[in-house]
PDB file of C-alpha atoms in Angstrom:
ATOM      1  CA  UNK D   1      83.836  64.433 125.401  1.00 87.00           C
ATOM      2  CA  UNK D   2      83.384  60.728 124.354  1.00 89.00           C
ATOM      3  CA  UNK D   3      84.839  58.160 126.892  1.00 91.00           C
ATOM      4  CA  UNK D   4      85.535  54.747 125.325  1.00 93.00           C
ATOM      5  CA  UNK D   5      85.683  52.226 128.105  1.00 93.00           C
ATOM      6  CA  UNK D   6      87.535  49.018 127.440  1.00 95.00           C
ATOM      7  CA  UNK D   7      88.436  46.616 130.489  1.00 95.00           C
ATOM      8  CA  UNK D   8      90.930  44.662 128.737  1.00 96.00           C
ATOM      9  CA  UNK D   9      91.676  40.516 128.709  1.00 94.00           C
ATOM     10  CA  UNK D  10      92.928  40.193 125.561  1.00 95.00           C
ATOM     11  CA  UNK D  11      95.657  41.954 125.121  1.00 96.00           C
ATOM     12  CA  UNK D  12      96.292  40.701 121.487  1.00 95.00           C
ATOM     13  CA  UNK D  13      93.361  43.119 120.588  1.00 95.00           C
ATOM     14  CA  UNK D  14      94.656  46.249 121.996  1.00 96.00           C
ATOM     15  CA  UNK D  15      96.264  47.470 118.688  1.00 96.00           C
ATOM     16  CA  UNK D  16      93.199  46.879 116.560  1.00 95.00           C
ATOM     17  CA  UNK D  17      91.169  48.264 118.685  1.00 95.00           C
ATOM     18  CA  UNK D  18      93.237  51.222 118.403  1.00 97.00           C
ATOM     19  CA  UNK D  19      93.781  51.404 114.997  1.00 96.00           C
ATOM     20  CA  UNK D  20      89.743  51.604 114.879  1.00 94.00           C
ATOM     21  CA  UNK D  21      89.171  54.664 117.588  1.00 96.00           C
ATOM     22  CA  UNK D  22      89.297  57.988 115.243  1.00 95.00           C
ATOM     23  CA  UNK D  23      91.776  60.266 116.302  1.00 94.00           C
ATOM     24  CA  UNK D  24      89.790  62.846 117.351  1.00 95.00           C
ATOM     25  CA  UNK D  25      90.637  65.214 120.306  1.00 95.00           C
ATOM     26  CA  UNK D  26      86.875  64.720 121.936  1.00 94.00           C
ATOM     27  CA  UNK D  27      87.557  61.070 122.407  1.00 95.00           C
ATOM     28  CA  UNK D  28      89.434  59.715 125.371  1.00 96.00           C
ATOM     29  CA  UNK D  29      89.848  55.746 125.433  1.00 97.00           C
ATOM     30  CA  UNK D  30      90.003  54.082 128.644  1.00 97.00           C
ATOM     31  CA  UNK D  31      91.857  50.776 129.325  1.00 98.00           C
ATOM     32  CA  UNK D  32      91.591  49.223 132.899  1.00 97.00           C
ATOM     33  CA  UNK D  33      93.585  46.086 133.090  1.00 98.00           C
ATOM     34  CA  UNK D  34      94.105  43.537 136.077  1.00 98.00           C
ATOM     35  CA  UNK D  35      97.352  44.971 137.694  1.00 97.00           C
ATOM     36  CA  UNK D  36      98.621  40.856 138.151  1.00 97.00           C
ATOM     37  CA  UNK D  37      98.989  41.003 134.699  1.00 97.00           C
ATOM     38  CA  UNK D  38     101.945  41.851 132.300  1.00 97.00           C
ATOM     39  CA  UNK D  39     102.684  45.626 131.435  1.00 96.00           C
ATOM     40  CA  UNK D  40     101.335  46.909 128.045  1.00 96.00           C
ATOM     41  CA  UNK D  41     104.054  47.926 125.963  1.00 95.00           C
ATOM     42  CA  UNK D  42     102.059  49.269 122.862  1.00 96.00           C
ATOM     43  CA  UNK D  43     103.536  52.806 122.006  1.00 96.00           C
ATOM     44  CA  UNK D  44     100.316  54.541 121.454  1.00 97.00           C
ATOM     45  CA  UNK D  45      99.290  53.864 125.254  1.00 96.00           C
ATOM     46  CA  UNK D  46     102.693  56.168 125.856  1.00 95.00           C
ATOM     47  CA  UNK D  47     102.718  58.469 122.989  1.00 97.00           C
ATOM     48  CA  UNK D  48      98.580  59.627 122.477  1.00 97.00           C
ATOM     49  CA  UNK D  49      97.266  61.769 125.397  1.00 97.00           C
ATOM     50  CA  UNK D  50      93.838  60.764 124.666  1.00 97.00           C
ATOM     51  CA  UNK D  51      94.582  57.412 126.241  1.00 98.00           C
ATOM     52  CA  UNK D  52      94.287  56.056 130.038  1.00 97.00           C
ATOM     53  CA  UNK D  53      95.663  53.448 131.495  1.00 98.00           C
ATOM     54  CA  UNK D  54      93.908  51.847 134.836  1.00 97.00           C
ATOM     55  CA  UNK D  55      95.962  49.008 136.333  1.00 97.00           C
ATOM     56  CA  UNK D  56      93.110  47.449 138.640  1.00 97.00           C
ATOM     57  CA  UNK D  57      93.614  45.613 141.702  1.00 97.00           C
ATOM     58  CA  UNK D  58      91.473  42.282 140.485  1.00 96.00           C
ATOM     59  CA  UNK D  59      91.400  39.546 138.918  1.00 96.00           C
ATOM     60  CA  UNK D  60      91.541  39.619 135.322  1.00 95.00           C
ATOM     61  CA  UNK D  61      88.339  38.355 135.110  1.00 93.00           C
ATOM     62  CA  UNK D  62      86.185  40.829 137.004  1.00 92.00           C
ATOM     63  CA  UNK D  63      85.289  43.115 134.484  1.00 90.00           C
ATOM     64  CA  UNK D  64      82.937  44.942 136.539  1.00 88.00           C
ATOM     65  CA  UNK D  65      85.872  45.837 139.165  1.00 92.00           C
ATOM     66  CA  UNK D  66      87.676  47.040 136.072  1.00 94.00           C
ATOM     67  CA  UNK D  67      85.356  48.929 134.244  1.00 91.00           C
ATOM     68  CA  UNK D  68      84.397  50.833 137.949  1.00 89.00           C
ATOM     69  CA  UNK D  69      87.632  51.688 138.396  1.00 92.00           C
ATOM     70  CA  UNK D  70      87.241  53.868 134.927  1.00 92.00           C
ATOM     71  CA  UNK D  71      83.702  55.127 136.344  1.00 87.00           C
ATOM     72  CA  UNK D  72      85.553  57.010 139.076  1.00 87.00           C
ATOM     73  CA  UNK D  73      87.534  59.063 136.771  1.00 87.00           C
ATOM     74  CA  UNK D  74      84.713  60.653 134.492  1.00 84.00           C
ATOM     75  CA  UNK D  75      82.588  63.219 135.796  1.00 79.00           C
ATOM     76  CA  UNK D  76      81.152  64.386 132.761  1.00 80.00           C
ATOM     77  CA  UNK D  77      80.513  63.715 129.165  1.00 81.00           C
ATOM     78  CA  UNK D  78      78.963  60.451 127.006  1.00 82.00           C
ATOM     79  CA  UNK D  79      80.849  56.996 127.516  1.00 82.00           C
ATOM     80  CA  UNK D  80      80.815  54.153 125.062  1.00 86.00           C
ATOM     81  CA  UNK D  81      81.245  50.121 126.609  1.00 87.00           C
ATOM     82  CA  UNK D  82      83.688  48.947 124.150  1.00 90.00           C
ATOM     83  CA  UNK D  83      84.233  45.307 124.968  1.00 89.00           C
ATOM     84  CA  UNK D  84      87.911  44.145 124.099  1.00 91.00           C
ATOM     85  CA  UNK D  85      86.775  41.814 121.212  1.00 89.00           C
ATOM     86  CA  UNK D  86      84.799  44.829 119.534  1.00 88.00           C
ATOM     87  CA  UNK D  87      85.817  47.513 117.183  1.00 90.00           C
ATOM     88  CA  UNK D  88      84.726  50.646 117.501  1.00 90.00           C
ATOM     89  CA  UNK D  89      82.648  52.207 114.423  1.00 86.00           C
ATOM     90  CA  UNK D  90      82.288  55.810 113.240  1.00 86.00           C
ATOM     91  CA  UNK D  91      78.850  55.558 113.214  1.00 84.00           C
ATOM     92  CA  UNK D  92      78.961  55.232 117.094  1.00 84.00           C
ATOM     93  CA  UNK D  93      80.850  58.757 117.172  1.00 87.00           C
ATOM     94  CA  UNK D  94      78.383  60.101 114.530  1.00 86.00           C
ATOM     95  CA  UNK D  95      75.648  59.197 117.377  1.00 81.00           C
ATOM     96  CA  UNK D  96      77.896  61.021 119.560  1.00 83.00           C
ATOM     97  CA  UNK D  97      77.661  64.114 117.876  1.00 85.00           C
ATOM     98  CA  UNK D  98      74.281  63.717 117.201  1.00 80.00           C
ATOM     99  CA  UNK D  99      73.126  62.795 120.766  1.00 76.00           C
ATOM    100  CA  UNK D 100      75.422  66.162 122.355  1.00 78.00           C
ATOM    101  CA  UNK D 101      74.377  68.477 119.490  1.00 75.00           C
ATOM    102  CA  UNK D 102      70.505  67.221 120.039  1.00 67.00           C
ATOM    103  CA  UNK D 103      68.404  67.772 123.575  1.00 52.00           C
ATOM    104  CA  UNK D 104      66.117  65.194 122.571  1.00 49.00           C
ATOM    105  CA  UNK D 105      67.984  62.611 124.369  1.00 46.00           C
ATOM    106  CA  UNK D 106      66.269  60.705 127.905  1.00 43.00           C
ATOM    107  CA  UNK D 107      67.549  58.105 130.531  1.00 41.00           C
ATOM    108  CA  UNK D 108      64.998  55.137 130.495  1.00 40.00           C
ATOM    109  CA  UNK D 109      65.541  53.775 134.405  1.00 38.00           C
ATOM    110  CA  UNK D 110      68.859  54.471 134.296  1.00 40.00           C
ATOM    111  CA  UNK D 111      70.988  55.394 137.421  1.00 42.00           C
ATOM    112  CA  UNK D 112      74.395  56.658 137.921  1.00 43.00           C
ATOM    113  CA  UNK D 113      76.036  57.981 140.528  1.00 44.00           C
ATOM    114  CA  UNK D 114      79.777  58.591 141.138  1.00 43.00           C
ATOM    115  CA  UNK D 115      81.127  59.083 144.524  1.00 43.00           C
ATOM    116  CA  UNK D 116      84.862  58.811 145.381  1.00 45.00           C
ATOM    117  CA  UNK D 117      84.958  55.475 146.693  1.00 44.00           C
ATOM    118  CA  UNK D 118      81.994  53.731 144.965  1.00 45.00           C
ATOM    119  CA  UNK D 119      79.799  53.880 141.508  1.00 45.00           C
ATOM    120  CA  UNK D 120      76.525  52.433 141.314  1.00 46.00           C
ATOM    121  CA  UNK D 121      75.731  52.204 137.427  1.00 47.00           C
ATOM    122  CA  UNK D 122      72.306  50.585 136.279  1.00 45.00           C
ATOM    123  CA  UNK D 123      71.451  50.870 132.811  1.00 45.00           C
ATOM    124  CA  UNK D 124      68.232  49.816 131.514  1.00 42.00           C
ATOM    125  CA  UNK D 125      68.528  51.241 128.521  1.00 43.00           C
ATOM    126  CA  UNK D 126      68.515  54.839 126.202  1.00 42.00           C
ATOM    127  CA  UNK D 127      66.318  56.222 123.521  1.00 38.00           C
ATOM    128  CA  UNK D 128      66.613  59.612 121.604  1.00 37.00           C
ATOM    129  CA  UNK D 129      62.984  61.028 121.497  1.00 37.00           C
ATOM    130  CA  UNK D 130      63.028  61.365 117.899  1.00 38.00           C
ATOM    131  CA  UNK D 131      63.645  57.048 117.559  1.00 38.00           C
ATOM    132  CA  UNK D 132      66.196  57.302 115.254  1.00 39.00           C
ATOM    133  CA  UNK D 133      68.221  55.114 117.198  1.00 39.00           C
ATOM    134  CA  UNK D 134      67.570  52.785 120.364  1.00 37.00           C
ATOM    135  CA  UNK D 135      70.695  52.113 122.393  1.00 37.00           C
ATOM    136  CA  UNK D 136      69.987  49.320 124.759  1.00 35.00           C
ATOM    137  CA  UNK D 137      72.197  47.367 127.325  1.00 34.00           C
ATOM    138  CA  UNK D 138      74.338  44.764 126.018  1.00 33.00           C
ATOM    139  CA  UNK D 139      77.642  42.573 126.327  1.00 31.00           C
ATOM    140  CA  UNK D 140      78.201  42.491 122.904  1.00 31.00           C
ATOM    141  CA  UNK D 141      77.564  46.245 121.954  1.00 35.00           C
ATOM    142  CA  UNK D 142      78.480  49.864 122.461  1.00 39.00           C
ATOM    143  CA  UNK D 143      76.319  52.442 124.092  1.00 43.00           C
ATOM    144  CA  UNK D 144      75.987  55.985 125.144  1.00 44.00           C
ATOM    145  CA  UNK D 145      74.725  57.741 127.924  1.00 47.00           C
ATOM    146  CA  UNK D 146      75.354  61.479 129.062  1.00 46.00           C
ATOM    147  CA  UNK D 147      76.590  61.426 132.782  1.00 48.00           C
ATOM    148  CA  UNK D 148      76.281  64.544 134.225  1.00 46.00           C
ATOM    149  CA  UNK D 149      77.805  65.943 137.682  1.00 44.00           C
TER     150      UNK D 149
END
């Protein structure tokens, strides 16, 4: 399964962003949204299983708050950062499917762990022994990592 994690701020983005997510059954999007904001209306967030909807108790501005929220809910699988200005591209899902088909993926000094009431997530960083691709931390970017129970 591929988790797409988007804390959300601007809400004028949510349909594009959509509209960008293939509609695959092995991708679930995650939206976590501060819960002193407005409801989102958009039909798909009703209508398409494969999306969650996290109302956070924060601020709208701490994204970390919101994005942990998600991290308690997956136990298993890859996660892409999506950040709520950025589309996401097939060639992050071909990754996908190349990084779960392929062993030849490592953790550089990464750490997660998931308890009920906290997650602790440091990412320094991913690389797929073969270097076709070099996934590294960034505000800007998607990325991948296996999480494991």
């Amino acid at each position: 399964m591929l988790h797409i994690l988007t804390p959300i701020y601007r809400f004028e983005n949510l349909d594009k962003i959509y509209n960008s997510i293939l509609l695959n059954d092995d991708i679930t999007w995650h939206i976590s949204k501060s819960n002193k904001r407005e409801t989102l209306t958009n039909d798909f967030i009703k209508n398409d299983k494969r999306v969650k909807l996290y109302n956070v108790d924060c601020e709208d501005n701490e994204i970390y708050k919101k994005r942990n929220e998600i991290f308690k809910n997956i136990n298993e699988g890859y996660f892409c950062l999506l950040d709520d200005d950025t589309l996401f591209h097939e060639t992050m899902y071909e990754i996908y499917i190349k990084t779960k088909n392929d062993s030849k993926m490592t953790l550089a000094k990464s750490n997660i762990k998931n308890t009920t009431s906290n997650v602790k997530l440091t990412l320094k960083g991913i690389w797929i022994k073969d270097n076709s691709y070099g996934l590294y931390w960034s505000l800007s970017e998607c990325e991948i990592l296996k999480l494991t129970s």
